[in-house]
Short mmCIF file of C-alpha atoms and ligand atoms in Angstrom, two decimals:
data_model
loop_
_atom_site.label_atom_id
_atom_site.label_comp_id
_atom_site.label_asym_id
_atom_site.label_seq_id
_atom_site.Cartn_x
_atom_site.Cartn_y
_atom_site.Cartn_z
CA UNK I 1 185.59 82.67 64.59
CA UNK I 2 185.18 86.32 65.55
CA UNK I 3 188.23 88.14 66.87
CA UNK I 4 189.20 90.70 69.44
CA UNK I 5 192.53 92.54 69.61
CA UNK I 6 194.13 93.74 72.84
CA UNK I 7 195.65 97.09 73.69
CA UNK I 8 199.46 96.80 73.65
CA UNK I 9 199.73 98.05 77.26
CA UNK I 10 197.04 95.67 78.49
CA UNK I 11 198.22 92.27 77.29
CA UNK I 12 200.67 91.52 80.11
CA UNK I 13 198.30 89.72 82.49
CA UNK I 14 196.91 87.61 79.67
CA UNK I 15 200.39 86.62 78.58
CA UNK I 16 200.79 85.36 82.17
CA UNK I 17 197.57 83.33 81.60
CA UNK I 18 195.24 85.35 83.79
CA UNK I 19 191.84 84.21 82.46
CA UNK I 20 189.99 87.57 82.49
CA UNK I 21 190.05 90.27 79.82
CA UNK I 22 188.51 93.50 81.06
CA UNK I 23 186.59 95.76 78.67
CA UNK I 24 189.32 98.43 78.89
CA UNK I 25 191.90 95.97 77.56
CA UNK I 26 190.01 95.48 74.29
CA UNK I 27 191.31 97.73 71.46
CA UNK I 28 189.16 96.17 68.76
CA UNK I 29 186.24 93.72 68.65
CA UNK I 30 184.54 92.33 65.53
CA UNK I 31 180.99 93.54 65.03
CA UNK I 32 178.00 91.32 65.82
CA UNK I 33 179.68 89.07 68.39
CA UNK I 34 176.86 87.35 70.24
CA UNK I 35 176.74 86.99 74.03
CA UNK I 36 178.71 83.91 75.07
CA UNK I 37 180.22 83.40 71.62
CA UNK I 38 183.68 81.87 71.47
CA UNK I 39 186.18 84.45 70.20
CA UNK I 40 189.82 84.39 69.23
CA UNK I 41 191.91 86.81 71.32
CA UNK I 42 194.86 88.37 69.53
CA UNK I 43 197.86 90.27 70.75
CA UNK I 44 198.35 93.83 69.51
CA UNK I 45 200.72 92.36 66.88
CA UNK I 46 197.84 90.05 65.85
CA UNK I 47 199.32 86.80 67.13
CA UNK I 48 197.01 84.33 68.86
CA UNK I 49 196.91 84.40 72.67
CA UNK I 50 193.72 82.69 73.74
CA UNK I 51 190.17 81.55 73.03
CA UNK I 52 187.44 82.74 75.30
CA UNK I 53 183.77 83.52 75.78
CA UNK I 54 182.52 87.00 75.02
CA UNK I 55 180.37 88.81 77.59
CA UNK I 56 179.04 92.08 76.17
CA UNK I 57 177.39 93.25 79.40
CA UNK I 58 180.10 92.44 81.91
CA UNK I 59 183.26 94.36 82.90
CA UNK I 60 185.02 91.06 82.26
CA UNK I 61 184.54 91.15 78.51
CA UNK I 62 186.15 87.79 77.74
CA UNK I 63 186.71 84.76 79.99
CA UNK I 64 189.49 82.60 78.60
CA UNK I 65 188.75 78.90 78.26
CA UNK I 66 191.94 77.87 76.47
CA UNK I 67 195.36 79.27 75.64
CA UNK I 68 195.78 76.66 72.90
CA UNK I 69 194.66 77.58 69.39
CA UNK I 70 194.10 73.92 68.47
CA UNK I 71 191.57 73.17 71.22
CA UNK I 72 188.03 72.61 69.98
CA UNK I 73 185.56 73.67 72.67
CA UNK I 74 182.97 70.92 72.37
CA UNK I 75 181.35 68.25 74.52
CA UNK I 76 184.52 66.13 74.64
CA UNK I 77 186.60 69.12 75.71
CA UNK I 78 184.13 70.00 78.50
CA UNK I 79 183.85 66.40 79.68
CA UNK I 80 187.65 66.04 79.80
CA UNK I 81 188.00 69.21 81.84
CA UNK I 82 185.31 68.08 84.29
CA UNK I 83 186.82 64.59 84.56
CA UNK I 84 190.27 66.08 85.26
CA UNK I 85 188.71 68.21 87.99
CA UNK I 86 186.99 65.16 89.52
CA UNK I 87 190.28 63.22 89.52
CA UNK I 88 191.96 66.07 91.40
CA UNK I 89 189.43 65.67 94.26
CA UNK I 90 189.77 61.90 94.69
CA UNK I 91 191.94 62.26 97.79
CA UNK I 92 189.34 64.43 99.50
CA UNK I 93 186.54 62.04 98.59
CA UNK I 94 188.55 59.05 99.85
CA UNK I 95 189.15 60.89 103.14
CA UNK I 96 185.44 60.66 103.99
CA UNK I 97 184.10 63.88 102.51
CA UNK I 98 180.74 63.49 100.79
CA UNK I 99 180.47 67.20 100.06
CA UNK I 100 183.09 68.29 97.54
CA UNK I 101 183.43 71.12 95.03
CA UNK I 102 183.95 69.19 91.81
CA UNK I 103 184.51 72.20 89.54
CA UNK I 104 185.82 75.52 90.83
CA UNK I 105 185.43 77.83 87.82
CA UNK I 106 188.77 79.50 86.92
CA UNK I 107 190.62 77.11 89.25
CA UNK I 108 189.64 74.24 86.94
CA UNK I 109 189.93 76.26 83.72
CA UNK I 110 186.15 76.46 83.41
CA UNK I 111 185.30 80.09 84.23
CA UNK I 112 181.63 80.67 84.93
CA UNK I 113 180.98 77.13 86.16
CA UNK I 114 180.68 75.80 89.71
CA UNK I 115 179.74 72.19 90.42
CA UNK I 116 179.35 70.97 94.00
CA UNK I 117 178.57 67.37 94.88
CA UNK I 118 176.60 66.73 98.05
CA UNK I 119 176.12 62.97 98.52
CA UNK I 120 174.25 61.90 95.39
CA UNK I 121 173.21 65.38 94.35
CA UNK I 122 175.15 67.64 92.02
CA UNK I 123 174.36 71.30 92.55
CA UNK I 124 175.50 73.42 89.62
CA UNK I 125 175.78 77.15 89.14
CA UNK I 126 176.36 78.77 85.76
CA UNK I 127 177.32 82.44 85.90
CA UNK I 128 178.56 83.38 82.42
CA UNK I 129 177.02 83.51 78.97
CA UNK I 130 179.71 81.24 77.58
CA UNK I 131 178.92 78.46 80.04
CA UNK I 132 175.19 79.06 79.57
CA UNK I 133 175.68 78.24 75.88
CA UNK I 134 177.50 75.03 76.88
CA UNK I 135 174.80 74.00 79.37
CA UNK I 136 173.78 70.87 77.42
CA UNK I 137 177.39 69.73 77.05
CA UNK I 138 177.91 70.23 80.80
CA UNK I 139 174.78 68.31 81.76
CA UNK I 140 175.41 65.35 79.46
CA UNK I 141 179.02 65.17 80.66
CA UNK I 142 177.83 65.07 84.27
CA UNK I 143 175.28 62.36 83.49
CA UNK I 144 178.05 60.24 81.98
CA UNK I 145 180.56 60.82 84.78
CA UNK I 146 178.00 60.51 87.62
CA UNK I 147 175.23 58.24 86.24
CA UNK I 148 173.56 57.75 89.63
CA UNK I 149 173.49 61.42 90.70
CA UNK I 150 170.59 63.84 90.51
CA UNK I 151 171.40 67.28 89.13
CA UNK I 152 169.98 70.50 90.58
CA UNK I 153 170.62 73.99 89.22
CA UNK I 154 171.39 76.99 91.43
CA UNK I 155 172.20 79.59 88.78
CA UNK I 156 171.22 82.55 90.95
CA UNK I 157 174.46 84.40 91.61
CA UNK I 158 174.86 88.19 91.43
CA UNK I 159 177.54 87.76 88.73
CA UNK I 160 175.02 85.92 86.54
CA UNK I 161 172.65 88.86 86.73
CA UNK I 162 175.53 91.23 85.88
CA UNK I 163 176.05 89.17 82.70
CA UNK I 164 172.47 89.92 81.74
CA UNK I 165 171.30 86.35 82.30
CA UNK I 166 168.11 85.45 84.14
CA UNK I 167 168.07 83.38 87.31
CA UNK I 168 167.45 79.65 86.85
CA UNK I 169 166.94 77.18 89.71
CA UNK I 170 165.39 73.73 89.87
CA UNK I 171 165.79 70.05 89.14
CA UNK I 172 167.61 69.25 85.89
CA UNK I 173 167.55 65.47 86.22
CA UNK I 174 166.68 62.97 88.93
CA UNK I 175 165.17 63.69 92.31
CA UNK I 176 164.26 66.88 94.11
CA UNK I 177 166.76 67.34 96.97
CA UNK I 178 165.30 67.01 100.49
CA UNK I 179 164.87 70.10 102.69
CA UNK I 180 167.90 69.05 104.71
CA UNK I 181 170.66 66.82 103.44
CA UNK I 182 173.29 65.67 105.94
CA UNK I 183 176.68 65.57 104.30
CA UNK I 184 179.61 63.74 105.88
CA UNK I 185 182.74 65.79 106.47
CA UNK I 186 186.18 64.63 107.60
CA UNK I 187 184.77 61.14 108.02
CA UNK I 188 182.85 62.02 111.18
CA UNK I 189 180.62 65.10 111.27
CA UNK I 190 177.43 65.51 109.23
CA UNK I 191 176.86 69.08 108.02
CA UNK I 192 173.24 70.15 107.29
CA UNK I 193 172.88 71.38 103.71
CA UNK I 194 169.86 72.90 101.98
CA UNK I 195 170.48 72.64 98.23
CA UNK I 196 167.21 74.30 97.23
CA UNK I 197 167.30 77.38 99.45
CA UNK I 198 170.71 77.47 101.15
CA UNK I 199 173.50 79.91 100.43
CA UNK I 200 175.71 79.39 97.38
CA UNK I 201 174.92 75.90 96.00
CA UNK I 202 173.59 74.81 99.41
CA UNK I 203 176.41 75.40 101.86
CA UNK I 204 180.01 76.44 102.49
CA UNK I 205 182.30 73.60 101.49
CA UNK I 206 185.24 76.01 101.38
CA UNK I 207 185.56 76.03 105.19
CA UNK I 208 185.90 72.23 105.55
CA UNK I 209 189.56 72.26 106.54
CA UNK I 210 189.15 75.06 109.08
CA UNK I 211 186.07 73.39 110.59
CA UNK I 212 188.14 70.24 111.12
CA UNK I 213 190.82 72.46 112.73
CA UNK I 214 188.20 73.77 115.18
CA UNK I 215 187.50 70.16 116.16
CA UNK I 216 191.18 69.84 117.13
CA UNK I 217 191.18 73.03 119.20
CA UNK I 218 187.92 72.75 121.14
CA UNK I 219 188.47 70.27 123.95
CA UNK I 220 187.17 71.76 127.20
CA UNK I 221 186.52 75.12 125.51
CA UNK I 222 183.73 77.64 125.70
CA UNK I 223 183.29 78.49 122.01
CA UNK I 224 181.70 81.46 120.27
CA UNK I 225 180.78 80.74 116.63
CA UNK I 226 179.89 84.02 114.90
CA UNK I 227 178.16 84.01 111.50
CA UNK I 228 177.46 80.35 112.14
CA UNK I 229 175.16 79.62 109.17
CA UNK I 230 174.06 75.97 109.64
CA UNK I 231 176.52 75.54 112.50
CA UNK I 232 179.36 73.62 110.84
CA UNK I 233 182.08 75.07 113.09
CA UNK I 234 179.84 74.52 116.12
CA UNK I 235 179.30 70.84 115.27
CA UNK I 236 183.04 70.28 114.98
CA UNK I 237 183.60 72.13 118.27
CA UNK I 238 181.09 69.86 120.05
CA UNK I 239 182.61 66.80 118.44
CA UNK I 240 186.03 68.00 119.65
CA UNK I 241 184.81 68.21 123.24
CA UNK I 242 183.69 71.83 123.69
CA UNK I 243 181.82 72.35 126.96
CA UNK I 244 179.63 75.08 125.49
CA UNK I 245 179.02 76.48 122.00
CA UNK I 246 177.15 79.66 121.11
CA UNK I 247 176.12 79.92 117.45
CA UNK I 248 175.16 83.42 116.30
CA UNK I 249 173.57 84.23 112.94
CA UNK I 250 170.98 86.60 111.54
CA UNK I 251 169.18 83.84 109.60
CA UNK I 252 166.45 81.93 111.46
CA UNK I 253 166.41 79.26 108.76
CA UNK I 254 170.17 78.64 109.07
CA UNK I 255 169.90 78.39 112.86
CA UNK I 256 166.99 75.97 112.56
CA UNK I 257 169.14 73.70 110.38
CA UNK I 258 172.02 74.12 112.84
CA UNK I 259 169.78 72.92 115.71
CA UNK I 260 168.63 69.87 113.77
CA UNK I 261 172.25 69.15 112.86
CA UNK I 262 173.22 68.80 116.54
CA UNK I 263 170.54 66.17 117.08
CA UNK I 264 171.38 64.32 113.87
CA UNK I 265 175.04 64.10 114.93
CA UNK I 266 174.05 62.70 118.38
CA UNK I 267 175.71 65.67 120.06
CA UNK I 268 174.38 67.28 123.23
CA UNK I 269 171.90 70.12 122.48
CA UNK I 270 172.24 71.12 126.16
CA UNK I 271 175.78 72.28 125.45
CA UNK I 272 174.81 74.73 122.71
CA UNK I 273 172.82 77.87 122.10
CA UNK I 274 171.45 79.27 118.84
CA UNK I 275 171.20 83.03 118.89
CA UNK I 276 169.48 85.00 116.17
CA UNK I 277 171.09 88.40 116.29
CA UNK I 278 173.23 90.87 114.39
CA UNK I 279 176.79 89.77 115.21
CA UNK I 280 178.05 93.36 115.54
CA UNK I 281 175.47 94.09 118.24
CA UNK I 282 175.99 90.71 119.92
CA UNK I 283 179.76 91.27 120.15
CA UNK I 284 179.39 94.79 121.57
CA UNK I 285 176.89 93.61 124.19
CA UNK I 286 179.15 90.75 125.25
CA UNK I 287 182.19 93.05 125.53
CA UNK I 288 180.09 95.39 127.65
CA UNK I 289 179.00 92.48 129.84
CA UNK I 290 182.66 91.42 130.26
CA UNK I 291 182.07 87.92 128.95
CA UNK I 292 184.93 85.90 127.43
CA UNK I 293 185.47 82.66 125.51
CA UNK I 294 188.32 80.22 124.97
CA UNK I 295 187.76 80.07 121.23
CA UNK I 296 186.13 82.73 119.06
CA UNK I 297 185.31 82.14 115.38
CA UNK I 298 184.54 85.03 113.02
CA UNK I 299 183.44 83.92 109.55
CA UNK I 300 181.54 86.92 108.14
CA UNK I 301 180.02 87.30 104.68
CA UNK I 302 181.99 89.23 102.06
CA UNK I 303 182.36 92.85 103.29
CA UNK I 304 184.13 94.01 100.10
CA UNK I 305 182.44 93.38 96.76
CA UNK I 306 184.13 96.06 94.68
CA UNK I 307 187.03 98.51 94.85
CA UNK I 308 184.51 101.25 95.71
CA UNK I 309 183.79 99.79 99.16
CA UNK I 310 187.31 98.58 100.00
CA UNK I 311 187.84 101.15 102.78
CA UNK I 312 184.43 100.64 104.35
CA UNK I 313 184.87 96.87 104.22
CA UNK I 314 188.30 97.09 105.87
CA UNK I 315 186.79 99.14 108.70
CA UNK I 316 184.13 96.43 109.15
CA UNK I 317 186.81 93.72 109.42
CA UNK I 318 188.83 95.79 111.88
CA UNK I 319 185.77 96.43 114.00
CA UNK I 320 184.65 92.81 114.39
CA UNK I 321 188.22 91.63 114.93
CA UNK I 322 188.78 94.18 117.70
CA UNK I 323 185.59 92.95 119.40
CA UNK I 324 186.47 89.30 118.76
CA UNK I 325 189.91 89.77 120.32
CA UNK I 326 188.40 91.49 123.37
CA UNK I 327 186.10 88.49 123.82
CA UNK I 328 188.96 85.96 123.67
CA UNK I 329 190.38 84.91 127.06
CA UNK I 330 194.10 85.17 127.71
CA UNK I 331 195.50 81.87 126.51
CA UNK I 332 192.58 81.47 124.10
CA UNK I 333 192.37 81.65 120.32
CA UNK I 334 190.62 83.66 117.66
CA UNK I 335 189.98 82.10 114.24
CA UNK I 336 189.17 84.94 111.91
CA UNK I 337 188.31 84.83 108.20
CA UNK I 338 187.79 87.05 105.19
CA UNK I 339 186.17 85.78 102.00
CA UNK I 340 186.65 89.08 100.12
CA UNK I 341 188.67 88.28 97.00
CA UNK I 342 189.82 91.90 96.78
CA UNK I 343 191.58 91.74 100.15
CA UNK I 344 194.81 89.78 100.06
CA UNK I 345 196.36 87.93 102.96
CA UNK I 346 198.89 90.68 103.78
CA UNK I 347 196.18 93.30 104.07
CA UNK I 348 194.03 91.01 106.22
CA UNK I 349 196.98 90.33 108.53
CA UNK I 350 197.57 94.08 108.84
CA UNK I 351 193.92 94.69 109.70
CA UNK I 352 193.93 92.03 112.42
CA UNK I 353 197.24 93.43 113.75
CA UNK I 354 195.64 96.90 113.94
CA UNK I 355 192.59 95.39 115.66
CA UNK I 356 194.90 93.85 118.30
CA UNK I 357 196.51 97.27 118.87
CA UNK I 358 193.05 98.84 119.28
CA UNK I 359 191.98 96.09 121.67
CA UNK I 360 195.28 96.43 123.57
CA UNK I 361 195.90 92.68 123.55
CA UNK I 362 199.01 90.72 122.63
CA UNK I 363 198.15 88.59 119.63
CA UNK I 364 200.35 86.03 117.90
CA UNK I 365 199.76 84.43 114.51
CA UNK I 366 199.93 80.65 114.86
CA UNK I 367 198.50 79.43 111.57
CA UNK I 368 197.37 80.77 108.24
CA UNK I 369 194.16 79.13 107.05
CA UNK I 370 192.56 79.11 103.62
CA UNK I 371 189.79 77.77 101.40
CA UNK I 372 190.10 74.00 101.22
CA UNK I 373 191.90 72.45 98.26
CA UNK I 374 188.81 71.60 96.20
CA UNK I 375 188.28 75.38 95.86
CA UNK I 376 191.27 75.37 93.57
CA UNK I 377 193.14 78.65 93.09
CA UNK I 378 194.06 79.57 89.53
CA UNK I 379 197.77 80.31 89.94
CA UNK I 380 197.86 83.44 87.72
CA UNK I 381 194.55 84.73 89.16
CA UNK I 382 195.08 85.94 92.75
CA UNK I 383 191.39 86.90 92.98
CA UNK I 384 190.52 83.19 93.09
CA UNK I 385 192.38 82.92 96.45
CA UNK I 386 189.40 84.54 98.11
CA UNK I 387 189.07 82.88 101.53
CA UNK I 388 191.86 83.39 104.02
CA UNK I 389 191.96 82.96 107.76
CA UNK I 390 194.26 83.60 110.69
CA UNK I 391 194.55 81.47 113.81
CA UNK I 392 195.60 83.92 116.46
CA UNK I 393 196.61 83.31 120.07
CA UNK I 394 195.64 85.99 122.57
CA UNK I 395 197.89 86.71 125.54
N1 LIG W 401 180.70 79.61 109.01
C1 LIG W 401 179.68 79.15 108.12
C2 LIG W 401 179.51 80.07 106.91
C3 LIG W 401 179.20 81.52 107.24
S1 LIG W 401 178.48 82.40 105.94
C4 LIG W 401 179.99 77.71 107.71
O1 LIG W 401 181.08 77.18 108.01
O2 LIG W 401 179.13 77.06 107.10
C5 LIG W 401 178.03 83.92 106.63
C6 LIG W 401 176.80 83.91 107.53
O3 LIG W 401 176.69 85.21 108.10
C7 LIG W 401 175.47 83.64 106.86
O4 LIG W 401 174.85 82.55 107.49
C8 LIG W 401 174.61 84.92 107.10
O5 LIG W 401 173.26 84.62 107.43
C9 LIG W 401 175.32 85.50 108.30
N2 LIG W 401 175.22 86.97 108.49
C10 LIG W 401 175.43 87.94 107.58
N3 LIG W 401 175.40 89.16 108.17
C11 LIG W 401 175.18 88.95 109.49
C12 LIG W 401 175.08 89.80 110.63
N4 LIG W 401 175.20 91.12 110.51
N5 LIG W 401 174.86 89.24 111.83
C13 LIG W 401 174.73 87.90 111.96
N6 LIG W 401 174.86 87.04 110.93
C14 LIG W 401 175.08 87.55 109.71
#
C-alpha cells in the first residue's frame, strides 16, 4: 500500500480522529498514487495513524476510512458499515418516518457517501474518488440489505466536481422514481420529494425534527415559511392548525410540488399561498407594508461555502434575521436556521442577537434546533454539525 507522511505540526487533528487530511498537512506522499487509492497515513515518526482514500485534486487530500491498521477495506467492510448505519436509524423508521438518511458520510465513517431512503427508493450520492472506486461494493451491499428497493444515483454535488469526477445521475437498479413521491414523516404528514430533479438526493430530510416542531407551534397562527422548497414546514403548520400559511421560494418547480402536497395531505389549499419571489425582496416589502406574523420560519440555502465569503455570508444572515424579527408579532416566534458548516452555533447566536438589536426587538432564545439524528455528526469533525437553528420568542 502506498504511504503518506504527515507534517509534525499538522498531525494533532488526525490523532483526535478527525477524518480529513488537508494537502498542507502532507509532508511526503509516494509517487504514482492513483485517485481514490487506499493509502497508509503515517505520523511524522512513521507510526501508523490511519488508512484513507487519496484525492489528488481536492484540498482534502485524504479522507480517512479507518483508524485500524488491520481493517481490510472490501465488500464485507463496506456492507458492515452500511448495516451498522441502518441499525442506528431503526428508531426513526419505527416512529413512522419513511424518508431517512441511511448513511451520512463522515458521521457513519464513510466519507464521500450519502444514502437516503425514500419509501422503496434509495437515492445515493458519491462525492469522492475513494467511494467512486467502491461503487460496486456499495451497490451490491445495498441490494443485499434492501432487496426490494430500487436504487437511483444522484452523484451531482459540487464537491464531486472539485474531486475531478464527472456527474452521474440515473437508475442503477429497479424502477425509475416517479415525478413526485410522497414520503411519510412523523407518522402523519406526507412530504413531496422529487428524487430525479429535486435538491440534494431529492429533498431535505435534515429538517424533519424542526418541521415536526412547527406542527406543535402553529395552532391558530398566521405563518410565514421563507425558503419553503416543497413546503414541508408549511404542511406541518397546516396540520398543526395554522389559520394561514405563506410559502415563499424562488423555485417554481418546488412551489408546484408544495401545492400538490397540500392536496395530497387533505389539507385546505384555501389557507395557504405559494409565492414565487426573492425572499430578501419579499421580506423588505412586507416590513414596509407593516405586515406581521405569529410564526416566521427562515431556512435559507448555505450563505457561506468557504472561508473567503464568511463575512459576506454573516451579513446575509444578519439581514434576513433582522427582517424576520421585524415581521414577527409581539408574543410570536421566529425559527431561524443556518446550514453553513463553517458557522458554528455560537456565531449564529451572536448574529441573531445582533439582528434583534438592529430590529430593536426583545428576543429570547427558547430552543436550540439542529439537523435530525439520522444526519449523524462525526464527534471529532465539527464541520459535520452543519445545520443549526434557534427558536426565538419576540417580545
Ligand atoms: N425548508 C425547506 C428547505 C429549504 S432549502 C424544507 O424543509 O424542505 C432552500 C430553498 O431556498 C430552496 O428551495 C431554494 O429554491 C430557495 N432559495 C434560494 N435562494 C432564494 C431566494 N433568494 N429567495 C427565495 N428562495 C430562495
